[in-house]
Amino acid sequence: MRLHGIHDGRLYASTARTLYTEQRTNGSDGVGRFVADGDLPNPRLAGWFRRELFTGSPWRLLSRLVGRFPTTNVWRDDAVTLATLNRWLVASHDGERTWTPVYELPRSSGPMGVLPTACCRDGDRLLLGEYPLGADTAHLLVSTDDGRSWRRLLAVDGVRHVHSVLRDPYTDDVWVTTGDRDSESRLCLLRDGEKGSETASEGSDDAGDDEHDGPWLDVVGTGSQRWRAVDLAFTEDAVLWGMDCLYADENRIQRLDRETLAEREPGERLDEDAIETVGVASGSVFYAETWDHDGEQYVALVTATETGTDSTADGDRAVNRTGTADVLVSSSASGFERWETLASYQKKPALADSLPGVESASGYVYVAADERGLFVNPFNTAEDDGKVLRVSSERVASLLE
């Protein structure tokens, strides 16, 4: 099972194309029973072939060879459920009884279409960031009718793809992160109707005199792997992230204080001195989760057991040093300067691990949080693969004492 998030107080997840919703037990803080809601479609396939491709023997055989890999994303809110399957974005407005293909993503998009972090609601609009793996230009997409139709809001020039599109709950800003090379690794703020330099929008090193009246990306920082992030954790006093770099000697956990952001002018790029290293992760940091408990804020960051090499690295920098997928936690009590490992997971062994030239699937951990605590979902791991586990806030607090 793959955990996607929490909506209306209930966890929701999927296995292959089948969607599940948690049925909570009154008075219990534990993980409830997951009940199947129905299946996602594949807009390009129908009938028997569609079922066999995603749930039949060829799919299971591929999983045995390389391991399980995520193939869908699902985002729920009160107005719509969105999902991506490869390069298709689909939407449901009737409680997931029927689905409509609403947008075709770039042909080079990965199995999930986009990253799980690349979709958010910003008021009356929905935003989604493309994740092409080829030469296609990534775009930021927008819908103003609850996902029924989509258009390109802007081209994200000079980057490989978009990692995340996230709404800051403290400022209502929309953050966009990109990768993967040093010059492509950027933390940006989406600006609407404000004027900024062409430099801020396109990431060029050349000074520009042109200005924008429409939406543009205000690059907060770029130029090294320290600005390469998949997900961001928003706290009252800072924005935190872990580096997403397969070949780095160390993947730093970093904090950018809100005071620094408040003093920054639109279009001004911060240098690395503006971000503080507050910890070190065992590997590339993928996902983040925040929650409150007993007057403190908590952050969980998770790494992945990545396989293969990073094609954007220079020379021997592509070497993979990742060992386990870890869940790291910290709290505002330490100013997020003390990080402890809550759980670690080895990647699930696959036949491809012993076959030269065949890349096996990576191991991941998906996380979500609410008043019950932190939910941990190891995926393609040797232990607890596919389970959704609850970790109480009290347990996390005790670990950090």
mmCIF file of C-alpha atoms in Angstrom:
data_model
loop_
_atom_site.group_PDB
_atom_site.id
_atom_site.type_symbol
_atom_site.label_atom_id
_atom_site.label_comp_id
_atom_site.label_asym_id
_atom_site.label_seq_id
_atom_site.Cartn_x
_atom_site.Cartn_y
_atom_site.Cartn_z
ATOM 1 C CA MET A 1 0.000 0.000 0.000
ATOM 2 C CA ARG A 2 1.163 3.519 -0.824
ATOM 3 C CA LEU A 3 0.095 6.357 1.483
ATOM 4 C CA HIS A 4 -0.922 9.585 -0.266
ATOM 5 C CA GLY A 5 -2.135 11.836 2.524
ATOM 6 C CA ILE A 6 -4.894 12.778 4.938
ATOM 7 C CA HIS A 7 -8.217 14.350 3.999
ATOM 8 C CA ASP A 8 -11.169 15.042 6.252
ATOM 9 C CA GLY A 9 -9.348 13.362 9.134
ATOM 10 C CA ARG A 10 -8.813 10.077 7.293
ATOM 11 C CA LEU A 11 -5.775 8.566 5.622
ATOM 12 C CA TYR A 12 -6.034 7.664 1.962
ATOM 13 C CA ALA A 13 -3.799 5.307 0.004
ATOM 14 C CA SER A 14 -3.562 3.070 -3.058
ATOM 15 C CA THR A 15 -2.279 -0.267 -4.267
ATOM 16 C CA ALA A 16 -1.629 -0.285 -8.016
ATOM 17 C CA ARG A 17 -4.812 1.467 -9.294
ATOM 18 C CA THR A 18 -7.108 0.711 -6.347
ATOM 19 C CA LEU A 19 -7.854 3.581 -3.965
ATOM 20 C CA TYR A 20 -8.452 3.113 -0.244
ATOM 21 C CA THR A 21 -9.800 5.315 2.543
ATOM 22 C CA GLU A 22 -9.229 4.781 6.247
ATOM 23 C CA GLN A 23 -12.287 3.906 8.324
ATOM 24 C CA ARG A 24 -11.515 5.204 11.793
ATOM 25 C CA THR A 25 -12.731 3.582 14.989
ATOM 26 C CA ASN A 26 -14.426 5.942 17.428
ATOM 27 C CA GLY A 27 -12.150 6.824 20.319
ATOM 28 C CA SER A 28 -9.067 5.225 18.766
ATOM 29 C CA ASP A 29 -5.929 7.088 17.718
ATOM 30 C CA GLY A 30 -4.555 4.080 15.859
ATOM 31 C CA VAL A 31 -4.588 3.401 12.136
ATOM 32 C CA GLY A 32 -8.081 2.394 11.078
ATOM 33 C CA ARG A 33 -9.106 -0.221 8.544
ATOM 34 C CA PHE A 34 -8.572 0.690 4.888
ATOM 35 C CA VAL A 35 -11.609 0.172 2.660
ATOM 36 C CA ALA A 36 -11.391 0.043 -1.139
ATOM 37 C CA ASP A 37 -13.152 2.935 -2.900
ATOM 38 C CA GLY A 38 -12.646 1.946 -6.525
ATOM 39 C CA ASP A 39 -10.045 1.948 -9.260
ATOM 40 C CA LEU A 40 -8.188 4.647 -11.123
ATOM 41 C CA PRO A 41 -8.498 4.534 -14.922
ATOM 42 C CA ASN A 42 -5.824 4.474 -17.553
ATOM 43 C CA PRO A 43 -6.920 6.949 -20.232
ATOM 44 C CA ARG A 44 -4.990 5.180 -23.003
ATOM 45 C CA LEU A 45 -6.026 1.593 -22.289
ATOM 46 C CA ALA A 46 -9.302 -0.219 -21.794
ATOM 47 C CA GLY A 47 -10.777 -3.507 -20.676
ATOM 48 C CA TRP A 48 -8.754 -6.661 -20.189
ATOM 49 C CA PHE A 49 -5.431 -5.269 -21.439
ATOM 50 C CA ARG A 50 -5.631 -2.355 -19.022
ATOM 51 C CA ARG A 51 -6.309 -4.645 -16.071
ATOM 52 C CA GLU A 52 -3.555 -7.064 -17.052
ATOM 53 C CA LEU A 53 -0.965 -4.346 -17.588
ATOM 54 C CA PHE A 54 -1.387 -2.872 -14.129
ATOM 55 C CA THR A 55 -2.513 -5.830 -12.025
ATOM 56 C CA GLY A 56 -1.770 -8.982 -14.002
ATOM 57 C CA SER A 57 1.180 -11.307 -14.379
ATOM 58 C CA PRO A 58 3.497 -9.032 -16.442
ATOM 59 C CA TRP A 59 3.259 -6.321 -13.800
ATOM 60 C CA ARG A 60 3.871 -8.752 -10.948
ATOM 61 C CA LEU A 61 6.790 -10.295 -12.835
ATOM 62 C CA LEU A 62 8.358 -6.873 -13.348
ATOM 63 C CA SER A 63 7.953 -6.139 -9.638
ATOM 64 C CA ARG A 64 9.711 -9.379 -8.753
ATOM 65 C CA LEU A 65 12.574 -8.489 -11.079
ATOM 66 C CA VAL A 66 13.255 -4.881 -10.071
ATOM 67 C CA GLY A 67 11.099 -4.335 -6.969
ATOM 68 C CA ARG A 68 8.031 -2.176 -6.447
ATOM 69 C CA PHE A 69 8.028 1.362 -7.736
ATOM 70 C CA PRO A 70 5.332 4.042 -7.340
ATOM 71 C CA THR A 71 3.147 4.583 -10.401
ATOM 72 C CA THR A 72 0.434 6.962 -9.195
ATOM 73 C CA ASN A 73 -0.132 10.133 -7.206
ATOM 74 C CA VAL A 74 -3.445 11.065 -5.621
ATOM 75 C CA TRP A 75 -4.455 14.427 -4.129
ATOM 76 C CA ARG A 76 -7.814 14.914 -2.429
ATOM 77 C CA ASP A 77 -9.574 18.063 -1.319
ATOM 78 C CA ASP A 78 -13.205 19.012 -0.750
ATOM 79 C CA ALA A 79 -13.833 19.936 -4.387
ATOM 80 C CA VAL A 80 -11.892 17.387 -6.439
ATOM 81 C CA THR A 81 -9.655 14.341 -6.415
ATOM 82 C CA LEU A 82 -6.701 14.538 -8.795
ATOM 83 C CA ALA A 83 -4.417 11.698 -9.813
ATOM 84 C CA THR A 84 -1.490 11.201 -12.150
ATOM 85 C CA LEU A 85 -0.680 7.966 -13.958
ATOM 86 C CA ASN A 86 2.423 8.237 -16.078
ATOM 87 C CA ARG A 87 1.804 11.262 -18.293
ATOM 88 C CA TRP A 88 -1.927 11.542 -17.650
ATOM 89 C CA LEU A 89 -3.636 13.842 -15.172
ATOM 90 C CA VAL A 90 -7.165 12.694 -14.314
ATOM 91 C CA ALA A 91 -9.855 14.239 -12.112
ATOM 92 C CA SER A 92 -12.985 13.123 -10.288
ATOM 93 C CA HIS A 93 -15.738 15.420 -9.045
ATOM 94 C CA ASP A 94 -18.249 12.785 -7.909
ATOM 95 C CA GLY A 95 -16.535 11.079 -5.012
ATOM 96 C CA GLU A 96 -14.205 9.067 -7.283
ATOM 97 C CA ARG A 97 -17.011 7.157 -8.992
ATOM 98 C CA THR A 98 -15.976 8.447 -12.421
ATOM 99 C CA TRP A 99 -12.766 9.932 -13.770
ATOM 100 C CA THR A 100 -11.993 12.309 -16.610
ATOM 101 C CA PRO A 101 -8.614 12.786 -18.325
ATOM 102 C CA VAL A 102 -7.928 16.517 -18.037
ATOM 103 C CA TYR A 103 -4.324 17.021 -19.174
ATOM 104 C CA GLU A 104 -1.529 15.166 -20.937
ATOM 105 C CA LEU A 105 1.889 15.687 -19.365
ATOM 106 C CA PRO A 106 5.191 15.575 -21.315
ATOM 107 C CA ARG A 107 5.940 12.232 -22.951
ATOM 108 C CA SER A 108 9.183 11.919 -20.999
ATOM 109 C CA SER A 109 7.368 12.109 -17.643
ATOM 110 C CA GLY A 110 8.245 9.366 -15.169
ATOM 111 C CA PRO A 111 5.947 6.537 -13.994
ATOM 112 C CA MET A 112 4.180 8.823 -11.486
ATOM 113 C CA GLY A 113 3.826 11.697 -13.959
ATOM 114 C CA VAL A 114 5.027 14.274 -11.435
ATOM 115 C CA LEU A 115 6.412 14.126 -7.907
ATOM 116 C CA PRO A 116 3.936 13.794 -5.008
ATOM 117 C CA THR A 117 5.064 17.220 -3.776
ATOM 118 C CA ALA A 118 4.286 19.025 -7.044
ATOM 119 C CA CYS A 119 0.583 19.802 -6.625
ATOM 120 C CA CYS A 120 -1.149 22.241 -4.294
ATOM 121 C CA ARG A 121 -4.230 24.371 -3.883
ATOM 122 C CA ASP A 122 -3.706 28.115 -3.698
ATOM 123 C CA GLY A 123 -7.059 29.711 -2.987
ATOM 124 C CA ASP A 124 -9.350 29.269 -5.981
ATOM 125 C CA ARG A 125 -6.659 27.776 -8.185
ATOM 126 C CA LEU A 126 -4.807 24.478 -8.369
ATOM 127 C CA LEU A 127 -1.133 24.372 -9.351
ATOM 128 C CA LEU A 128 0.944 21.482 -10.679
ATOM 129 C CA GLY A 129 4.617 21.298 -11.691
ATOM 130 C CA GLU A 130 5.790 19.088 -14.549
ATOM 131 C CA TYR A 131 8.562 16.497 -14.165
ATOM 132 C CA PRO A 132 9.995 15.708 -17.606
ATOM 133 C CA LEU A 133 13.013 13.420 -17.768
ATOM 134 C CA GLY A 134 13.983 14.300 -21.329
ATOM 135 C CA ALA A 135 14.558 17.543 -23.200
ATOM 136 C CA ASP A 136 11.013 18.855 -22.684
ATOM 137 C CA THR A 137 10.704 22.230 -20.953
ATOM 138 C CA ALA A 138 8.993 21.949 -17.576
ATOM 139 C CA HIS A 139 5.915 24.090 -17.014
ATOM 140 C CA LEU A 140 3.887 25.223 -14.069
ATOM 141 C CA LEU A 141 0.240 24.386 -14.793
ATOM 142 C CA VAL A 142 -2.843 26.083 -13.360
ATOM 143 C CA SER A 143 -6.539 25.263 -13.078
ATOM 144 C CA THR A 144 -9.157 27.779 -11.967
ATOM 145 C CA ASP A 145 -12.174 25.443 -12.225
ATOM 146 C CA ASP A 146 -11.277 22.804 -9.628
ATOM 147 C CA GLY A 147 -9.201 20.728 -12.010
ATOM 148 C CA ARG A 148 -11.646 20.422 -14.910
ATOM 149 C CA SER A 149 -9.311 22.228 -17.306
ATOM 150 C CA TRP A 150 -5.638 23.151 -17.174
ATOM 151 C CA ARG A 151 -3.328 25.564 -18.941
ATOM 152 C CA ARG A 152 0.314 26.511 -18.785
ATOM 153 C CA LEU A 153 0.895 29.315 -16.308
ATOM 154 C CA LEU A 154 4.585 29.737 -17.112
ATOM 155 C CA ALA A 155 7.596 27.906 -18.492
ATOM 156 C CA VAL A 156 10.235 27.006 -15.926
ATOM 157 C CA ASP A 157 13.217 27.657 -18.163
ATOM 158 C CA GLY A 158 16.741 26.497 -17.483
ATOM 159 C CA VAL A 159 15.885 23.554 -15.223
ATOM 160 C CA ARG A 160 15.424 19.831 -15.723
ATOM 161 C CA HIS A 161 12.095 19.563 -13.907
ATOM 162 C CA VAL A 162 9.950 20.807 -11.039
ATOM 163 C CA HIS A 163 10.338 19.043 -7.702
ATOM 164 C CA SER A 164 7.618 20.699 -5.659
ATOM 165 C CA VAL A 165 4.842 23.263 -5.669
ATOM 166 C CA LEU A 166 3.966 24.070 -2.060
ATOM 167 C CA ARG A 167 1.807 26.620 -0.272
ATOM 168 C CA ASP A 168 3.343 28.178 2.829
ATOM 169 C CA PRO A 169 0.614 28.105 5.518
ATOM 170 C CA TYR A 170 2.205 31.016 7.402
ATOM 171 C CA THR A 171 2.550 33.519 4.559
ATOM 172 C CA ASP A 172 0.276 32.080 1.820
ATOM 173 C CA ASP A 173 3.264 32.215 -0.542
ATOM 174 C CA VAL A 174 3.659 29.459 -3.134
ATOM 175 C CA TRP A 175 7.126 27.916 -3.232
ATOM 176 C CA VAL A 176 8.505 26.101 -6.275
ATOM 177 C CA THR A 177 11.643 23.957 -6.085
ATOM 178 C CA THR A 178 13.538 22.622 -9.098
ATOM 179 C CA GLY A 179 16.553 20.485 -10.023
ATOM 180 C CA ASP A 180 18.942 18.882 -10.707
ATOM 181 C CA ARG A 181 22.302 20.375 -11.729
ATOM 182 C CA ASP A 182 23.820 23.134 -9.624
ATOM 183 C CA SER A 183 22.430 25.882 -11.855
ATOM 184 C CA GLU A 184 19.049 24.109 -12.066
ATOM 185 C CA SER A 185 18.660 23.666 -8.308
ATOM 186 C CA ARG A 186 16.480 26.541 -7.172
ATOM 187 C CA LEU A 187 14.168 27.606 -4.395
ATOM 188 C CA CYS A 188 11.640 30.031 -5.855
ATOM 189 C CA LEU A 189 8.577 32.030 -4.899
ATOM 190 C CA LEU A 190 5.715 32.311 -7.368
ATOM 191 C CA ARG A 191 4.910 35.966 -7.957
ATOM 192 C CA ASP A 192 1.612 37.061 -9.491
ATOM 193 C CA GLY A 193 1.189 40.489 -11.012
ATOM 194 C CA GLU A 194 4.355 41.836 -9.441
ATOM 195 C CA LYS A 195 7.274 43.207 -11.346
ATOM 196 C CA GLY A 196 10.701 41.641 -11.206
ATOM 197 C CA SER A 197 13.802 41.368 -13.299
ATOM 198 C CA GLU A 198 14.156 38.885 -16.140
ATOM 199 C CA THR A 199 17.077 37.517 -14.157
ATOM 200 C CA ALA A 200 14.817 36.496 -11.300
ATOM 201 C CA SER A 201 12.362 34.823 -13.640
ATOM 202 C CA GLU A 202 14.678 32.825 -15.849
ATOM 203 C CA GLY A 203 17.700 32.216 -13.683
ATOM 204 C CA SER A 204 20.100 33.833 -16.142
ATOM 205 C CA ASP A 205 23.434 35.072 -14.903
ATOM 206 C CA ASP A 206 23.150 38.074 -17.207
ATOM 207 C CA ALA A 207 21.559 41.253 -15.955
ATOM 208 C CA GLY A 208 18.234 42.029 -17.630
ATOM 209 C CA ASP A 209 16.175 45.171 -17.836
ATOM 210 C CA ASP A 210 12.907 43.529 -18.872
ATOM 211 C CA GLU A 211 10.098 43.364 -16.365
ATOM 212 C CA HIS A 212 7.087 41.088 -15.969
ATOM 213 C CA ASP A 213 3.498 42.081 -15.393
ATOM 214 C CA GLY A 214 2.347 38.457 -15.237
ATOM 215 C CA PRO A 215 3.352 35.497 -13.086
ATOM 216 C CA TRP A 216 7.061 34.832 -12.671
ATOM 217 C CA LEU A 217 9.395 32.831 -10.472
ATOM 218 C CA ASP A 218 11.377 34.846 -7.957
ATOM 219 C CA VAL A 219 14.545 32.804 -7.375
ATOM 220 C CA VAL A 220 15.414 32.921 -3.679
ATOM 221 C CA GLY A 221 18.602 30.895 -4.069
ATOM 222 C CA THR A 222 20.426 28.780 -6.639
ATOM 223 C CA GLY A 223 23.870 27.713 -7.839
ATOM 224 C CA SER A 224 24.737 24.601 -5.825
ATOM 225 C CA GLN A 225 23.321 21.345 -4.514
ATOM 226 C CA ARG A 226 22.516 23.086 -1.238
ATOM 227 C CA TRP A 227 19.512 24.577 -3.052
ATOM 228 C CA ARG A 228 18.372 21.209 -4.434
ATOM 229 C CA ALA A 229 15.260 20.195 -2.500
ATOM 230 C CA VAL A 230 12.321 17.899 -3.166
ATOM 231 C CA ASP A 231 10.116 19.005 -0.272
ATOM 232 C CA LEU A 232 10.056 21.889 2.199
ATOM 233 C CA ALA A 233 8.978 21.935 5.850
ATOM 234 C CA PHE A 234 7.281 25.154 6.914
ATOM 235 C CA THR A 235 7.499 26.202 10.547
ATOM 236 C CA GLU A 236 6.557 29.392 12.321
ATOM 237 C CA ASP A 237 10.110 30.753 12.279
ATOM 238 C CA ALA A 238 11.803 29.075 9.320
ATOM 239 C CA VAL A 239 11.688 27.013 6.149
ATOM 240 C CA LEU A 240 13.629 23.744 6.397
ATOM 241 C CA TRP A 241 14.731 21.182 3.837
ATOM 242 C CA GLY A 242 17.224 18.419 3.264
ATOM 243 C CA MET A 243 19.476 18.252 0.224
ATOM 244 C CA ASP A 244 18.363 15.894 -2.539
ATOM 245 C CA CYS A 245 21.774 14.877 -3.834
ATOM 246 C CA LEU A 246 22.680 11.272 -4.550
ATOM 247 C CA TYR A 247 26.407 11.930 -4.841
ATOM 248 C CA ALA A 248 27.043 14.520 -2.114
ATOM 249 C CA ASP A 249 29.578 13.732 0.594
ATOM 250 C CA GLU A 250 26.851 14.749 3.020
ATOM 251 C CA ASN A 251 23.230 15.727 2.575
ATOM 252 C CA ARG A 252 22.733 18.702 4.809
ATOM 253 C CA ILE A 253 19.540 19.538 6.642
ATOM 254 C CA GLN A 254 19.151 23.283 6.257
ATOM 255 C CA ARG A 255 17.184 26.140 7.746
ATOM 256 C CA LEU A 256 16.285 29.468 6.172
ATOM 257 C CA ASP A 257 14.948 31.846 8.810
ATOM 258 C CA ARG A 258 11.825 33.847 8.089
ATOM 259 C CA GLU A 259 13.568 36.974 9.347
ATOM 260 C CA THR A 260 16.022 36.616 6.465
ATOM 261 C CA LEU A 261 13.168 36.137 4.014
ATOM 262 C CA ALA A 262 11.358 39.194 5.375
ATOM 263 C CA GLU A 263 14.423 41.379 4.780
ATOM 264 C CA ARG A 264 14.893 40.112 1.235
ATOM 265 C CA GLU A 265 13.653 42.190 -1.704
ATOM 266 C CA PRO A 266 11.799 40.496 -4.608
ATOM 267 C CA GLY A 267 14.360 39.469 -7.205
ATOM 268 C CA GLU A 268 17.210 39.404 -4.685
ATOM 269 C CA ARG A 269 19.128 36.132 -4.593
ATOM 270 C CA LEU A 270 20.446 34.893 -1.305
ATOM 271 C CA ASP A 271 23.861 33.308 -1.092
ATOM 272 C CA GLU A 272 24.656 30.156 0.854
ATOM 273 C CA ASP A 273 25.570 32.151 3.953
ATOM 274 C CA ALA A 274 21.853 32.828 4.404
ATOM 275 C CA ILE A 275 21.063 29.156 5.037
ATOM 276 C CA GLU A 276 22.192 27.376 8.184
ATOM 277 C CA THR A 277 23.105 23.702 8.367
ATOM 278 C CA VAL A 278 21.253 22.173 11.323
ATOM 279 C CA GLY A 279 21.850 18.467 10.675
ATOM 280 C CA VAL A 280 23.071 15.804 8.277
ATOM 281 C CA ALA A 281 21.008 13.041 6.647
ATOM 282 C CA SER A 282 22.233 9.629 5.524
ATOM 283 C CA GLY A 283 21.157 10.198 1.924
ATOM 284 C CA SER A 284 18.962 12.263 -0.369
ATOM 285 C CA VAL A 285 16.047 13.787 1.520
ATOM 286 C CA PHE A 286 12.785 13.324 -0.339
ATOM 287 C CA TYR A 287 9.749 14.149 1.762
ATOM 288 C CA ALA A 288 8.864 16.291 4.769
ATOM 289 C CA GLU A 289 5.991 16.533 7.233
ATOM 290 C CA THR A 290 5.185 18.989 10.017
ATOM 291 C CA TRP A 291 2.753 18.855 12.917
ATOM 292 C CA ASP A 292 2.071 20.436 16.307
ATOM 293 C CA HIS A 293 1.894 18.771 19.707
ATOM 294 C CA ASP A 294 1.780 20.126 23.238
ATOM 295 C CA GLY A 295 2.990 23.603 22.288
ATOM 296 C CA GLU A 296 5.878 22.447 20.084
ATOM 297 C CA GLN A 297 6.289 22.046 16.353
ATOM 298 C CA TYR A 298 7.703 18.828 14.930
ATOM 299 C CA VAL A 299 9.306 18.077 11.583
ATOM 300 C CA ALA A 300 9.964 14.705 9.981
ATOM 301 C CA LEU A 301 12.315 14.364 7.000
ATOM 302 C CA VAL A 302 12.722 11.087 5.119
ATOM 303 C CA THR A 303 15.525 9.806 2.928
ATOM 304 C CA ALA A 304 15.408 7.142 0.214
ATOM 305 C CA THR A 305 17.545 4.138 -0.674
ATOM 306 C CA GLU A 306 18.238 5.243 -4.229
ATOM 307 C CA THR A 307 19.652 2.862 -6.797
ATOM 308 C CA GLY A 308 21.825 3.540 -9.813
ATOM 309 C CA THR A 309 23.604 6.821 -10.422
ATOM 310 C CA ASP A 310 22.697 10.458 -10.944
ATOM 311 C CA SER A 311 22.903 11.265 -14.655
ATOM 312 C CA THR A 312 23.258 14.987 -13.912
ATOM 313 C CA ALA A 313 26.427 14.536 -11.855
ATOM 314 C CA ASP A 314 29.901 15.281 -13.161
ATOM 315 C CA GLY A 315 32.165 12.259 -13.623
ATOM 316 C CA ASP A 316 32.582 10.044 -10.581
ATOM 317 C CA ARG A 317 30.293 12.300 -8.507
ATOM 318 C CA ALA A 318 27.455 10.023 -9.616
ATOM 319 C CA VAL A 319 28.342 7.297 -7.089
ATOM 320 C CA ASN A 320 25.449 6.231 -4.858
ATOM 321 C CA ARG A 321 26.293 6.112 -1.143
ATOM 322 C CA THR A 322 22.751 5.658 0.180
ATOM 323 C CA GLY A 323 22.302 2.765 2.617
ATOM 324 C CA THR A 324 18.911 3.033 4.288
ATOM 325 C CA ALA A 325 15.693 4.993 4.021
ATOM 326 C CA ASP A 326 15.558 6.918 7.286
ATOM 327 C CA VAL A 327 12.882 8.879 9.116
ATOM 328 C CA LEU A 328 14.541 11.821 10.892
ATOM 329 C CA VAL A 329 12.683 13.961 13.428
ATOM 330 C CA SER A 330 13.295 17.228 15.234
ATOM 331 C CA SER A 331 11.295 19.850 17.113
ATOM 332 C CA SER A 332 11.109 23.547 17.836
ATOM 333 C CA ALA A 333 12.338 22.834 21.372
ATOM 334 C CA SER A 334 15.864 22.590 19.929
ATOM 335 C CA GLY A 335 15.318 25.172 17.213
ATOM 336 C CA PHE A 336 15.369 22.169 14.860
ATOM 337 C CA GLU A 337 19.073 21.755 15.547
ATOM 338 C CA ARG A 338 18.829 18.285 17.071
ATOM 339 C CA TRP A 339 17.834 15.468 14.722
ATOM 340 C CA GLU A 340 17.227 11.874 15.714
ATOM 341 C CA THR A 341 16.553 8.779 13.612
ATOM 342 C CA LEU A 342 13.072 7.471 14.324
ATOM 343 C CA ALA A 343 13.226 4.505 11.921
ATOM 344 C CA SER A 344 15.483 3.029 9.227
ATOM 345 C CA TYR A 345 14.587 0.669 6.399
ATOM 346 C CA GLN A 346 16.681 -1.395 4.023
ATOM 347 C CA LYS A 347 15.578 -1.639 0.403
ATOM 348 C CA LYS A 348 13.715 -4.804 -0.461
ATOM 349 C CA PRO A 349 16.054 -7.216 -2.307
ATOM 350 C CA ALA A 350 15.295 -7.741 -6.001
ATOM 351 C CA LEU A 351 16.614 -10.050 -8.708
ATOM 352 C CA ALA A 352 17.928 -7.009 -10.575
ATOM 353 C CA ASP A 353 20.349 -6.269 -7.724
ATOM 354 C CA SER A 354 22.603 -9.050 -9.024
ATOM 355 C CA LEU A 355 22.161 -8.356 -12.742
ATOM 356 C CA PRO A 356 24.752 -6.047 -14.341
ATOM 357 C CA GLY A 357 23.222 -3.084 -16.108
ATOM 358 C CA VAL A 358 19.735 -3.606 -14.651
ATOM 359 C CA GLU A 359 18.597 -0.934 -12.201
ATOM 360 C CA SER A 360 16.314 -2.023 -9.393
ATOM 361 C CA ALA A 361 13.614 0.094 -7.769
ATOM 362 C CA SER A 362 14.503 2.425 -4.908
ATOM 363 C CA GLY A 363 13.143 2.183 -1.379
ATOM 364 C CA TYR A 364 11.020 5.033 -0.037
ATOM 365 C CA VAL A 365 9.138 6.145 3.038
ATOM 366 C CA TYR A 366 5.971 8.217 2.746
ATOM 367 C CA VAL A 367 4.761 10.248 5.710
ATOM 368 C CA ALA A 368 1.690 12.156 6.875
ATOM 369 C CA ALA A 369 0.689 13.678 10.207
ATOM 370 C CA ASP A 370 -2.330 14.899 12.133
ATOM 371 C CA GLU A 371 -3.407 15.222 15.771
ATOM 372 C CA ARG A 372 -2.824 11.474 16.201
ATOM 373 C CA GLY A 373 0.882 11.807 15.439
ATOM 374 C CA LEU A 374 3.106 10.764 12.535
ATOM 375 C CA PHE A 375 2.158 8.081 10.025
ATOM 376 C CA VAL A 376 5.018 6.198 8.375
ATOM 377 C CA ASN A 377 4.603 4.140 5.194
ATOM 378 C CA PRO A 378 7.700 2.192 4.059
ATOM 379 C CA PHE A 379 7.540 1.314 0.352
ATOM 380 C CA ASN A 380 9.639 -1.361 -1.381
ATOM 381 C CA THR A 381 11.490 -2.057 1.865
ATOM 382 C CA ALA A 382 12.713 -5.287 3.420
ATOM 383 C CA GLU A 383 10.652 -4.685 6.572
ATOM 384 C CA ASP A 384 7.108 -3.299 6.945
ATOM 385 C CA ASP A 385 6.794 -2.898 3.179
ATOM 386 C CA GLY A 386 3.440 -1.309 2.362
ATOM 387 C CA LYS A 387 2.307 -0.975 5.968
ATOM 388 C CA VAL A 388 0.978 2.273 7.423
ATOM 389 C CA LEU A 389 2.383 2.687 10.924
ATOM 390 C CA ARG A 390 1.428 5.276 13.521
ATOM 391 C CA VAL A 391 4.062 6.874 15.739
ATOM 392 C CA SER A 392 2.583 8.896 18.582
ATOM 393 C CA SER A 393 3.747 12.440 19.188
ATOM 394 C CA GLU A 394 4.629 11.389 22.721
ATOM 395 C CA ARG A 395 7.048 8.814 21.367
ATOM 396 C CA VAL A 396 8.683 11.370 19.077
ATOM 397 C CA ALA A 397 8.951 13.859 21.949
ATOM 398 C CA SER A 398 10.521 11.200 24.165
ATOM 399 C CA LEU A 399 13.125 10.420 21.506
ATOM 400 C CA LEU A 400 14.085 14.093 21.378
ATOM 401 C CA GLU A 401 14.388 14.605 25.150
#
